[in-house]
PDB file of C-alpha atoms in Angstrom:
ATOM      1  CA  UNK X 163     146.725 -25.898 -93.578  1.00  0.00           C
ATOM      2  CA  UNK X 164     144.062 -23.785 -92.510  1.00  0.00           C
ATOM      3  CA  UNK X 165     140.742 -24.019 -94.442  1.00  0.00           C
ATOM      4  CA  UNK X 166     140.320 -21.329 -97.106  1.00  0.00           C
ATOM      5  CA  UNK X 167     143.414 -19.169 -95.182  1.00  0.00           C
ATOM      6  CA  UNK X 168     146.292 -17.239 -97.380  1.00  0.00           C
ATOM      7  CA  UNK X 169     148.468 -15.437 -95.245  1.00  0.00           C
ATOM      8  CA  UNK X 170     148.362 -13.131 -92.611  1.00  0.00           C
ATOM      9  CA  UNK X 171     149.497  -9.343 -93.251  1.00  0.00           C
ATOM     10  CA  UNK X 172     148.333  -6.599 -91.368  1.00  0.00           C
ATOM     11  CA  UNK X 173     144.458  -6.713 -90.181  1.00  0.00           C
ATOM     12  CA  UNK X 174     143.128 -10.305 -89.300  1.00  0.00           C
ATOM     13  CA  UNK X 175     139.317  -9.524 -90.810  1.00  0.00           C
ATOM     14  CA  UNK X 176     137.438 -13.313 -91.389  1.00  0.00           C
ATOM     15  CA  UNK X 177     138.789 -16.471 -90.194  1.00  0.00           C
ATOM     16  CA  UNK X 178     138.001 -19.699 -90.554  1.00  0.00           C
ATOM     17  CA  UNK X 179     137.001 -21.521 -87.623  1.00  0.00           C
ATOM     18  CA  UNK X 180     139.187 -24.998 -88.463  1.00  0.00           C
ATOM     19  CA  UNK X 181     142.719 -26.044 -89.492  1.00  0.00           C
ATOM     20  CA  UNK X 182     144.505 -28.843 -91.260  1.00  0.00           C
ATOM     21  CA  UNK X 183     147.087 -29.507 -88.310  1.00  0.00           C
ATOM     22  CA  UNK X 184     149.474 -32.584 -88.012  1.00  0.00           C
ATOM     23  CA  UNK X 185     146.202 -34.499 -89.217  1.00  0.00           C
ATOM     24  CA  UNK X 186     143.801 -33.620 -87.083  1.00  0.00           C
ATOM     25  CA  UNK X 187     140.910 -30.898 -87.437  1.00  0.00           C
ATOM     26  CA  UNK X 188     141.517 -28.426 -85.326  1.00  0.00           C
ATOM     27  CA  UNK X 189     139.108 -25.422 -84.099  1.00  0.00           C
ATOM     28  CA  UNK X 190     141.019 -22.146 -83.347  1.00  0.00           C
ATOM     29  CA  UNK X 191     139.698 -18.564 -83.120  1.00  0.00           C
ATOM     30  CA  UNK X 192     141.806 -14.935 -83.346  1.00  0.00           C
ATOM     31  CA  UNK X 193     140.892 -12.239 -81.133  1.00  0.00           C
ATOM     32  CA  UNK X 194     142.107  -9.120 -82.516  1.00  0.00           C
ATOM     33  CA  UNK X 195     143.005  -7.319 -85.545  1.00  0.00           C
ATOM     34  CA  UNK X 196     146.236  -6.778 -84.919  1.00  0.00           C
ATOM     35  CA  UNK X 197     149.181  -6.371 -82.818  1.00  0.00           C
ATOM     36  CA  UNK X 198     151.712  -8.805 -81.009  1.00  0.00           C
ATOM     37  CA  UNK X 199     150.998 -12.309 -81.008  1.00  0.00           C
ATOM     38  CA  UNK X 200     149.494 -13.950 -78.168  1.00  0.00           C
ATOM     39  CA  UNK X 201     148.539 -17.672 -77.307  1.00  0.00           C
ATOM     40  CA  UNK X 202     146.455 -18.594 -74.401  1.00  0.00           C
ATOM     41  CA  UNK X 203     146.142 -22.346 -73.532  1.00  0.00           C
ATOM     42  CA  UNK X 204     143.418 -23.660 -71.080  1.00  0.00           C
ATOM     43  CA  UNK X 205     143.618 -26.543 -68.514  1.00  0.00           C
ATOM     44  CA  UNK X 206     142.085 -29.684 -67.914  1.00  0.00           C
ATOM     45  CA  UNK X 207     140.441 -31.312 -70.984  1.00  0.00           C
ATOM     46  CA  UNK X 208     138.198 -28.158 -71.625  1.00  0.00           C
ATOM     47  CA  UNK X 209     137.975 -26.354 -74.687  1.00  0.00           C
ATOM     48  CA  UNK X 210     139.437 -22.457 -75.497  1.00  0.00           C
ATOM     49  CA  UNK X 211     135.708 -20.808 -74.976  1.00  0.00           C
ATOM     50  CA  UNK X 212     136.539 -20.065 -71.107  1.00  0.00           C
ATOM     51  CA  UNK X 213     139.323 -17.908 -72.100  1.00  0.00           C
ATOM     52  CA  UNK X 214     137.307 -15.817 -74.585  1.00  0.00           C
ATOM     53  CA  UNK X 215     136.685 -12.956 -72.560  1.00  0.00           C
ATOM     54  CA  UNK X 216     140.227 -12.572 -71.324  1.00  0.00           C
ATOM     55  CA  UNK X 217     141.069 -12.517 -75.256  1.00  0.00           C
ATOM     56  CA  UNK X 218     139.094  -9.845 -75.384  1.00  0.00           C
ATOM     57  CA  UNK X 219     140.648  -7.703 -72.788  1.00  0.00           C
ATOM     58  CA  UNK X 220     144.688  -8.141 -74.191  1.00  0.00           C
ATOM     59  CA  UNK X 221     142.710  -7.429 -77.952  1.00  0.00           C
ATOM     60  CA  UNK X 222     141.047  -4.072 -76.415  1.00  0.00           C
ATOM     61  CA  UNK X 223     145.075  -3.236 -75.468  1.00  0.00           C
ATOM     62  CA  UNK X 224     146.313  -4.209 -79.080  1.00  0.00           C
ATOM     63  CA  UNK X 225     146.989  -7.791 -79.108  1.00  0.00           C
ATOM     64  CA  UNK X 226     146.180 -10.765 -81.336  1.00  0.00           C
ATOM     65  CA  UNK X 227     145.212 -13.662 -79.330  1.00  0.00           C
ATOM     66  CA  UNK X 228     144.922 -17.253 -80.733  1.00  0.00           C
ATOM     67  CA  UNK X 229     143.069 -19.544 -79.046  1.00  0.00           C
ATOM     68  CA  UNK X 230     142.478 -22.976 -80.000  1.00  0.00           C
ATOM     69  CA  UNK X 231     140.757 -26.288 -78.682  1.00  0.00           C
ATOM     70  CA  UNK X 232     143.332 -29.171 -78.043  1.00  0.00           C
ATOM     71  CA  UNK X 233     143.481 -32.706 -79.790  1.00  0.00           C
ATOM     72  CA  UNK X 234     140.892 -34.782 -77.422  1.00  0.00           C
ATOM     73  CA  UNK X 235     139.190 -31.783 -76.377  1.00  0.00           C
ATOM     74  CA  UNK X 236     136.682 -29.416 -77.398  1.00  0.00           C
ATOM     75  CA  UNK X 237     135.550 -29.610 -80.868  1.00  0.00           C
ATOM     76  CA  UNK X 238     138.977 -30.803 -82.398  1.00  0.00           C
ATOM     77  CA  UNK X 239     139.051 -34.141 -83.506  1.00  0.00           C
ATOM     78  CA  UNK X 240     139.844 -36.875 -80.771  1.00  0.00           C
ATOM     79  CA  UNK X 241     142.747 -39.159 -81.867  1.00  0.00           C
ATOM     80  CA  UNK X 242     143.642 -41.571 -79.433  1.00  0.00           C
ATOM     81  CA  UNK X 243     147.535 -42.486 -80.637  1.00  0.00           C
ATOM     82  CA  UNK X 244     151.025 -41.516 -80.046  1.00  0.00           C
ATOM     83  CA  UNK X 245     154.146 -42.835 -78.238  1.00  0.00           C
ATOM     84  CA  UNK X 246     154.706 -39.597 -76.617  1.00  0.00           C
ATOM     85  CA  UNK X 247     153.349 -37.309 -73.820  1.00  0.00           C
ATOM     86  CA  UNK X 248     149.721 -36.041 -74.679  1.00  0.00           C
ATOM     87  CA  UNK X 249     150.687 -32.657 -73.467  1.00  0.00           C
ATOM     88  CA  UNK X 250     153.714 -32.944 -75.766  1.00  0.00           C
ATOM     89  CA  UNK X 251     151.620 -33.750 -78.767  1.00  0.00           C
ATOM     90  CA  UNK X 252     149.384 -30.430 -77.597  1.00  0.00           C
ATOM     91  CA  UNK X 253     152.483 -28.331 -77.621  1.00  0.00           C
ATOM     92  CA  UNK X 254     153.596 -29.721 -81.207  1.00  0.00           C
ATOM     93  CA  UNK X 255     150.057 -29.166 -82.521  1.00  0.00           C
ATOM     94  CA  UNK X 256     150.302 -25.367 -80.910  1.00  0.00           C
ATOM     95  CA  UNK X 257     153.760 -25.126 -82.700  1.00  0.00           C
ATOM     96  CA  UNK X 258     152.552 -26.379 -85.747  1.00  0.00           C
ATOM     97  CA  UNK X 259     148.870 -23.735 -85.773  1.00  0.00           C
ATOM     98  CA  UNK X 260     151.156 -20.584 -84.793  1.00  0.00           C
ATOM     99  CA  UNK X 261     153.854 -21.168 -87.593  1.00  0.00           C
ATOM    100  CA  UNK X 262     150.332 -21.905 -90.284  1.00  0.00           C
ATOM    101  CA  UNK X 263     149.247 -18.439 -88.757  1.00  0.00           C
ATOM    102  CA  UNK X 264     152.735 -16.674 -89.209  1.00  0.00           C
ATOM    103  CA  UNK X 265     151.877 -15.944 -85.729  1.00  0.00           C
ATOM    104  CA  UNK X 266     155.576 -16.871 -83.940  1.00  0.00           C
ATOM    105  CA  UNK X 267     157.826 -15.468 -82.058  1.00  0.00           C
ATOM    106  CA  UNK X 268     154.715 -15.282 -79.647  1.00  0.00           C
ATOM    107  CA  UNK X 269     153.813 -14.396 -76.128  1.00  0.00           C
ATOM    108  CA  UNK X 270     152.717 -18.016 -74.608  1.00  0.00           C
ATOM    109  CA  UNK X 271     150.624 -18.578 -71.826  1.00  0.00           C
ATOM    110  CA  UNK X 272     147.696 -20.397 -69.926  1.00  0.00           C
ATOM    111  CA  UNK X 273     146.149 -21.253 -66.629  1.00  0.00           C
ATOM    112  CA  UNK X 274     147.007 -25.343 -64.798  1.00  0.00           C
ATOM    113  CA  UNK X 275     147.750 -27.712 -67.656  1.00  0.00           C
ATOM    114  CA  UNK X 276     147.964 -25.271 -70.413  1.00  0.00           C
ATOM    115  CA  UNK X 277     150.761 -23.263 -67.983  1.00  0.00           C
ATOM    116  CA  UNK X 278     152.419 -26.821 -67.959  1.00  0.00           C
ATOM    117  CA  UNK X 279     152.079 -26.818 -72.130  1.00  0.00           C
ATOM    118  CA  UNK X 280     153.369 -23.100 -72.345  1.00  0.00           C
ATOM    119  CA  UNK X 281     156.909 -23.683 -69.988  1.00  0.00           C
ATOM    120  CA  UNK X 282     157.208 -27.180 -72.302  1.00  0.00           C
ATOM    121  CA  UNK X 283     156.315 -25.134 -75.414  1.00  0.00           C
ATOM    122  CA  UNK X 284     159.617 -22.855 -74.336  1.00  0.00           C
ATOM    123  CA  UNK X 285     161.837 -25.768 -73.322  1.00  0.00           C
ATOM    124  CA  UNK X 286     160.696 -27.098 -77.326  1.00  0.00           C
ATOM    125  CA  UNK X 287     160.719 -24.034 -79.182  1.00  0.00           C
ATOM    126  CA  UNK X 288     162.500 -21.377 -76.963  1.00  0.00           C
ATOM    127  CA  UNK X 289     163.078 -19.364 -80.262  1.00  0.00           C
ATOM    128  CA  UNK X 290     159.015 -18.635 -81.153  1.00  0.00           C
ATOM    129  CA  UNK X 291     158.430 -17.487 -77.578  1.00  0.00           C
ATOM    130  CA  UNK X 292     158.878 -13.889 -76.606  1.00  0.00           C
ATOM    131  CA  UNK X 293     157.766 -14.187 -72.991  1.00  0.00           C
ATOM    132  CA  UNK X 294     155.736 -16.486 -70.900  1.00  0.00           C
ATOM    133  CA  UNK X 295     151.935 -15.941 -68.997  1.00  0.00           C
ATOM    134  CA  UNK X 296     151.340 -18.250 -66.526  1.00  0.00           C
ATOM    135  CA  UNK X 297     148.373 -19.261 -63.890  1.00  0.00           C
ATOM    136  CA  UNK X 298     147.239 -21.467 -61.678  1.00  0.00           C
ATOM    137  CA  UNK X 299     150.598 -23.431 -61.657  1.00  0.00           C
ATOM    138  CA  UNK X 300     149.702 -27.351 -60.745  1.00  0.00           C
ATOM    139  CA  UNK X 301     151.732 -28.980 -58.223  1.00  0.00           C
ATOM    140  CA  UNK X 302     151.862 -30.544 -54.822  1.00  0.00           C
ATOM    141  CA  UNK X 303     150.756 -33.998 -53.302  1.00  0.00           C
ATOM    142  CA  UNK X 304     147.056 -33.228 -53.914  1.00  0.00           C
ATOM    143  CA  UNK X 305     147.110 -32.557 -57.711  1.00  0.00           C
ATOM    144  CA  UNK X 306     149.515 -35.504 -57.957  1.00  0.00           C
ATOM    145  CA  UNK X 307     146.879 -38.060 -56.458  1.00  0.00           C
ATOM    146  CA  UNK X 308     144.132 -36.885 -57.892  1.00  0.00           C
ATOM    147  CA  UNK X 309     145.099 -35.767 -61.795  1.00  0.00           C
ATOM    148  CA  UNK X 310     145.968 -39.199 -63.109  1.00  0.00           C
ATOM    149  CA  UNK X 311     142.468 -40.430 -62.738  1.00  0.00           C
ATOM    150  CA  UNK X 312     140.668 -37.387 -64.077  1.00  0.00           C
ATOM    151  CA  UNK X 313     142.972 -37.354 -66.931  1.00  0.00           C
ATOM    152  CA  UNK X 314     143.138 -40.710 -67.757  1.00  0.00           C
ATOM    153  CA  UNK X 315     142.192 -43.509 -64.819  1.00  0.00           C
ATOM    154  CA  UNK X 316     138.562 -42.639 -65.174  1.00  0.00           C
ATOM    155  CA  UNK X 317     138.416 -43.042 -68.853  1.00  0.00           C
ATOM    156  CA  UNK X 318     140.781 -46.489 -69.013  1.00  0.00           C
ATOM    157  CA  UNK X 319     137.951 -47.877 -66.578  1.00  0.00           C
ATOM    158  CA  UNK X 320     135.178 -47.275 -68.225  1.00  0.00           C
ATOM    159  CA  UNK X 321     136.838 -48.856 -71.219  1.00  0.00           C
ATOM    160  CA  UNK X 322     137.309 -51.891 -69.234  1.00  0.00           C
ATOM    161  CA  UNK X 323     134.015 -51.957 -68.055  1.00  0.00           C
ATOM    162  CA  UNK X 324     132.034 -51.150 -70.923  1.00  0.00           C
ATOM    163  CA  UNK X 325     134.352 -51.015 -74.232  1.00  0.00           C
ATOM    164  CA  UNK X 326     133.996 -47.744 -76.148  1.00  0.00           C
ATOM    165  CA  UNK X 327     130.736 -47.988 -75.772  1.00  0.00           C
ATOM    166  CA  UNK X 328     131.273 -46.799 -72.339  1.00  0.00           C
ATOM    167  CA  UNK X 329     134.078 -44.294 -73.049  1.00  0.00           C
ATOM    168  CA  UNK X 330     131.337 -42.685 -75.858  1.00  0.00           C
ATOM    169  CA  UNK X 331     128.764 -42.337 -72.769  1.00  0.00           C
ATOM    170  CA  UNK X 332     131.040 -40.817 -70.267  1.00  0.00           C
ATOM    171  CA  UNK X 333     129.951 -37.257 -70.098  1.00  0.00           C
ATOM    172  CA  UNK X 334     133.079 -35.456 -71.033  1.00  0.00           C
ATOM    173  CA  UNK X 335     133.146 -37.818 -74.088  1.00  0.00           C
ATOM    174  CA  UNK X 336     129.576 -36.564 -74.481  1.00  0.00           C
ATOM    175  CA  UNK X 337     130.613 -33.128 -74.575  1.00  0.00           C
ATOM    176  CA  UNK X 338     132.866 -33.851 -77.345  1.00  0.00           C
ATOM    177  CA  UNK X 339     131.057 -36.005 -79.553  1.00  0.00           C
ATOM    178  CA  UNK X 340     128.441 -33.109 -79.546  1.00  0.00           C
ATOM    179  CA  UNK X 341     130.674 -30.716 -80.574  1.00  0.00           C
ATOM    180  CA  UNK X 342     132.343 -33.033 -83.350  1.00  0.00           C
ATOM    181  CA  UNK X 343     129.514 -35.855 -84.071  1.00  0.00           C
ATOM    182  CA  UNK X 344     131.953 -37.777 -86.530  1.00  0.00           C
ATOM    183  CA  UNK X 345     134.197 -38.554 -83.651  1.00  0.00           C
ATOM    184  CA  UNK X 346     131.587 -40.982 -82.160  1.00  0.00           C
ATOM    185  CA  UNK X 347     131.992 -42.976 -85.297  1.00  0.00           C
ATOM    186  CA  UNK X 348     136.149 -42.915 -85.092  1.00  0.00           C
ATOM    187  CA  UNK X 349     136.193 -43.664 -81.164  1.00  0.00           C
ATOM    188  CA  UNK X 350     133.461 -47.120 -81.691  1.00  0.00           C
ATOM    189  CA  UNK X 351     135.999 -48.565 -84.709  1.00  0.00           C
ATOM    190  CA  UNK X 352     138.791 -48.877 -81.896  1.00  0.00           C
ATOM    191  CA  UNK X 353     139.594 -51.653 -79.974  1.00  0.00           C
ATOM    192  CA  UNK X 354     138.674 -51.635 -76.619  1.00  0.00           C
ATOM    193  CA  UNK X 355     142.527 -52.923 -76.039  1.00  0.00           C
ATOM    194  CA  UNK X 356     143.994 -50.075 -78.118  1.00  0.00           C
ATOM    195  CA  UNK X 357     142.275 -47.592 -76.091  1.00  0.00           C
ATOM    196  CA  UNK X 358     143.218 -48.628 -72.871  1.00  0.00           C
ATOM    197  CA  UNK X 359     147.178 -49.317 -74.317  1.00  0.00           C
ATOM    198  CA  UNK X 360     147.518 -45.456 -75.323  1.00  0.00           C
ATOM    199  CA  UNK X 361     145.394 -43.857 -72.451  1.00  0.00           C
ATOM    200  CA  UNK X 362     147.616 -46.231 -70.014  1.00  0.00           C
ATOM    201  CA  UNK X 363     151.187 -45.364 -71.490  1.00  0.00           C
ATOM    202  CA  UNK X 364     149.993 -41.557 -71.374  1.00  0.00           C
ATOM    203  CA  UNK X 365     148.902 -41.876 -67.659  1.00  0.00           C
ATOM    204  CA  UNK X 366     152.568 -43.519 -66.868  1.00  0.00           C
ATOM    205  CA  UNK X 367     154.278 -40.757 -68.669  1.00  0.00           C
ATOM    206  CA  UNK X 368     151.760 -38.210 -66.885  1.00  0.00           C
ATOM    207  CA  UNK X 369     152.239 -39.812 -63.848  1.00  0.00           C
ATOM    208  CA  UNK X 370     156.282 -39.462 -63.739  1.00  0.00           C
ATOM    209  CA  UNK X 371     155.995 -35.896 -64.426  1.00  0.00           C
ATOM    210  CA  UNK X 372     153.261 -35.573 -61.050  1.00  0.00           C
ATOM    211  CA  UNK X 373     156.231 -36.395 -58.759  1.00  0.00           C
ATOM    212  CA  UNK X 374     158.110 -32.955 -59.400  1.00  0.00           C
ATOM    213  CA  UNK X 375     157.177 -30.004 -57.047  1.00  0.00           C
ATOM    214  CA  UNK X 376     155.815 -28.163 -60.504  1.00  0.00           C
ATOM    215  CA  UNK X 377     154.335 -30.907 -62.182  1.00  0.00           C
ATOM    216  CA  UNK X 378     155.294 -31.284 -65.458  1.00  0.00           C
ATOM    217  CA  UNK X 379     159.113 -29.498 -65.220  1.00  0.00           C
ATOM    218  CA  UNK X 380     162.167 -30.063 -63.552  1.00  0.00           C
ATOM    219  CA  UNK X 381     164.262 -27.690 -61.202  1.00  0.00           C
ATOM    220  CA  UNK X 382     166.633 -28.085 -64.000  1.00  0.00           C
ATOM    221  CA  UNK X 383     164.264 -27.114 -66.607  1.00  0.00           C
ATOM    222  CA  UNK X 384     162.786 -24.391 -64.549  1.00  0.00           C
ATOM    223  CA  UNK X 385     166.050 -22.870 -64.272  1.00  0.00           C
ATOM    224  CA  UNK X 386     166.845 -22.801 -68.087  1.00  0.00           C
ATOM    225  CA  UNK X 387     163.949 -20.514 -68.740  1.00  0.00           C
ATOM    226  CA  UNK X 388     165.160 -17.235 -70.581  1.00  0.00           C
ATOM    227  CA  UNK X 389     162.475 -15.308 -71.198  1.00  0.00           C
ATOM    228  CA  UNK X 390     160.601 -12.853 -69.424  1.00  0.00           C
ATOM    229  CA  UNK X 391     157.633 -15.117 -67.219  1.00  0.00           C
ATOM    230  CA  UNK X 392     155.036 -13.279 -65.009  1.00  0.00           C
ATOM    231  CA  UNK X 393     153.504 -16.273 -62.858  1.00  0.00           C
ATOM    232  CA  UNK X 394     149.864 -15.880 -61.157  1.00  0.00           C
ATOM    233  CA  UNK X 395     148.932 -18.431 -58.629  1.00  0.00           C
ATOM    234  CA  UNK X 396     146.029 -20.480 -58.033  1.00  0.00           C
ATOM    235  CA  UNK X 397     144.083 -20.855 -54.763  1.00  0.00           C
ATOM    236  CA  UNK X 398     142.976 -24.185 -54.656  1.00  0.00           C
ATOM    237  CA  UNK X 399     144.335 -27.814 -53.919  1.00  0.00           C
ATOM    238  CA  UNK X 400     145.019 -28.491 -56.934  1.00  0.00           C
ATOM    239  CA  UNK X 401     146.450 -25.012 -58.201  1.00  0.00           C
ATOM    240  CA  UNK X 402     147.526 -23.909 -54.341  1.00  0.00           C
ATOM    241  CA  UNK X 403     149.749 -19.964 -54.280  1.00  0.00           C
ATOM    242  CA  UNK X 404     153.079 -22.408 -52.825  1.00  0.00           C
ATOM    243  CA  UNK X 405     153.288 -24.171 -56.308  1.00  0.00           C
ATOM    244  CA  UNK X 406     153.215 -20.665 -58.311  1.00  0.00           C
ATOM    245  CA  UNK X 407     155.263 -19.126 -56.102  1.00  0.00           C
ATOM    246  CA  UNK X 408     157.786 -21.796 -56.407  1.00  0.00           C
ATOM    247  CA  UNK X 409     157.792 -21.800 -60.040  1.00  0.00           C
ATOM    248  CA  UNK X 410     158.576 -18.256 -60.053  1.00  0.00           C
ATOM    249  CA  UNK X 411     161.352 -18.663 -57.660  1.00  0.00           C
ATOM    250  CA  UNK X 412     163.071 -21.246 -59.923  1.00  0.00           C
ATOM    251  CA  UNK X 413     162.493 -19.208 -63.483  1.00  0.00           C
ATOM    252  CA  UNK X 414     165.473 -16.557 -63.239  1.00  0.00           C
ATOM    253  CA  UNK X 415     164.061 -12.928 -63.055  1.00  0.00           C
ATOM    254  CA  UNK X 416     160.365 -14.376 -63.025  1.00  0.00           C
ATOM    255  CA  UNK X 417     157.463 -11.936 -61.764  1.00  0.00           C
ATOM    256  CA  UNK X 418     155.294 -13.297 -59.335  1.00  0.00           C
ATOM    257  CA  UNK X 419     151.399 -11.595 -59.351  1.00  0.00           C
ATOM    258  CA  UNK X 420     149.468 -12.514 -56.377  1.00  0.00           C
ATOM    259  CA  UNK X 421     145.616 -12.061 -56.708  1.00  0.00           C
ATOM    260  CA  UNK X 422     143.441 -10.748 -53.497  1.00  0.00           C
ATOM    261  CA  UNK X 423     142.651 -14.484 -52.890  1.00  0.00           C
ATOM    262  CA  UNK X 424     143.475 -16.904 -50.268  1.00  0.00           C
ATOM    263  CA  UNK X 425     143.823 -20.357 -50.899  1.00  0.00           C
ATOM    264  CA  UNK X 426     141.003 -22.677 -50.279  1.00  0.00           C
ATOM    265  CA  UNK X 427     140.270 -25.974 -48.994  1.00  0.00           C
ATOM    266  CA  UNK X 428     138.778 -27.842 -52.080  1.00  0.00           C
ATOM    267  CA  UNK X 429     139.933 -29.471 -55.049  1.00  0.00           C
ATOM    268  CA  UNK X 430     139.425 -27.276 -57.424  1.00  0.00           C
ATOM    269  CA  UNK X 431     138.178 -23.895 -58.618  1.00  0.00           C
ATOM    270  CA  UNK X 432     136.761 -23.796 -62.122  1.00  0.00           C
ATOM    271  CA  UNK X 433     138.744 -20.953 -64.159  1.00  0.00           C
ATOM    272  CA  UNK X 434     135.400 -18.870 -64.721  1.00  0.00           C
ATOM    273  CA  UNK X 435     135.342 -18.031 -61.496  1.00  0.00           C
ATOM    274  CA  UNK X 436     138.388 -16.739 -61.741  1.00  0.00           C
ATOM    275  CA  UNK X 437     136.432 -13.917 -63.793  1.00  0.00           C
ATOM    276  CA  UNK X 438     136.143 -11.008 -61.051  1.00  0.00           C
ATOM    277  CA  UNK X 439     139.577 -10.528 -61.434  1.00  0.00           C
ATOM    278  CA  UNK X 440     140.153 -10.978 -65.320  1.00  0.00           C
ATOM    279  CA  UNK X 441     140.739  -7.104 -65.693  1.00  0.00           C
ATOM    280  CA  UNK X 442     143.854  -7.097 -63.350  1.00  0.00           C
ATOM    281  CA  UNK X 443     144.901 -10.239 -65.020  1.00  0.00           C
ATOM    282  CA  UNK X 444     145.035  -8.765 -68.100  1.00  0.00           C
ATOM    283  CA  UNK X 445     146.494  -5.616 -66.879  1.00  0.00           C
ATOM    284  CA  UNK X 446     148.955  -7.971 -65.540  1.00  0.00           C
ATOM    285  CA  UNK X 447     149.739  -9.508 -68.973  1.00  0.00           C
ATOM    286  CA  UNK X 448     149.849  -6.302 -70.515  1.00  0.00           C
ATOM    287  CA  UNK X 449     152.254  -4.838 -68.496  1.00  0.00           C
ATOM    288  CA  UNK X 450     154.627  -7.610 -68.865  1.00  0.00           C
ATOM    289  CA  UNK X 451     153.983  -7.985 -72.788  1.00  0.00           C
ATOM    290  CA  UNK X 452     154.785  -4.157 -73.227  1.00  0.00           C
ATOM    291  CA  UNK X 453     157.830  -4.121 -71.007  1.00  0.00           C
ATOM    292  CA  UNK X 454     159.406  -6.977 -73.424  1.00  0.00           C
ATOM    293  CA  UNK X 455     158.132  -4.799 -76.296  1.00  0.00           C
ATOM    294  CA  UNK X 456     159.687  -1.872 -75.128  1.00  0.00           C
ATOM    295  CA  UNK X 457     156.367   0.388 -74.736  1.00  0.00           C
ATOM    296  CA  UNK X 458     154.668   2.360 -72.387  1.00  0.00           C
ATOM    297  CA  UNK X 459     151.979   0.895 -69.879  1.00  0.00           C
TER     298      UNK X 459
END
């Protein structure tokens, strides 16, 4: 349930910043007071803050945008447990949040891991999705070699070498603990062996998806997507433009929109560096959504 929250009807005014979702305390925000619902999902293990400017641009065009910190990111609770892929936990959490807010069906979008989660959200909950807004699709050999360690391997190594104290001392966990201080006690109460077991299991499941041309989504699954989709490719080695073009080619009827960028021979361009393109990104997304709604852009 949402803290101090009854139900949405009409204009949105004061929104509490946390909800109890599937046993975790989740930080979220709604940007916009009326209009169709949109959910945007960030990538990596970052909180939602980097998407606030884009959400404000969409809200200015008449949309309500739901942002949230996924479990184990930002100020949302850290819960290292589960027998399904972590990204499945993320999309199930988002589904529960949107249902609690009365925010379905919605346009679902995201960047990098967020784009992957958006596609998998559709595959799991097709009737809750009006359209997909995808950016910086991940794939290729470079990403396959880099991301398993980025998401899991470095933390497994820390736990093996220094136990849970070393995990808590890792800069990424320091950020999460600063945002949600009780998580330090929760982490320190875990046995390092249990932490390693869960993270290793998640890593193995993650690696299985890295072998696919569009990471985490099979060609058959891409071909089964039946909602209008727009794809904006990335331009670094983790999100090469070819990955986005491939996704757009394999999703029936998808629209490909390329920004005025060229691929760079660097591992990762942080999403905030795309700020100069956010007006164009917002225009592309609004045009796509209004076409689905039957509203003139």
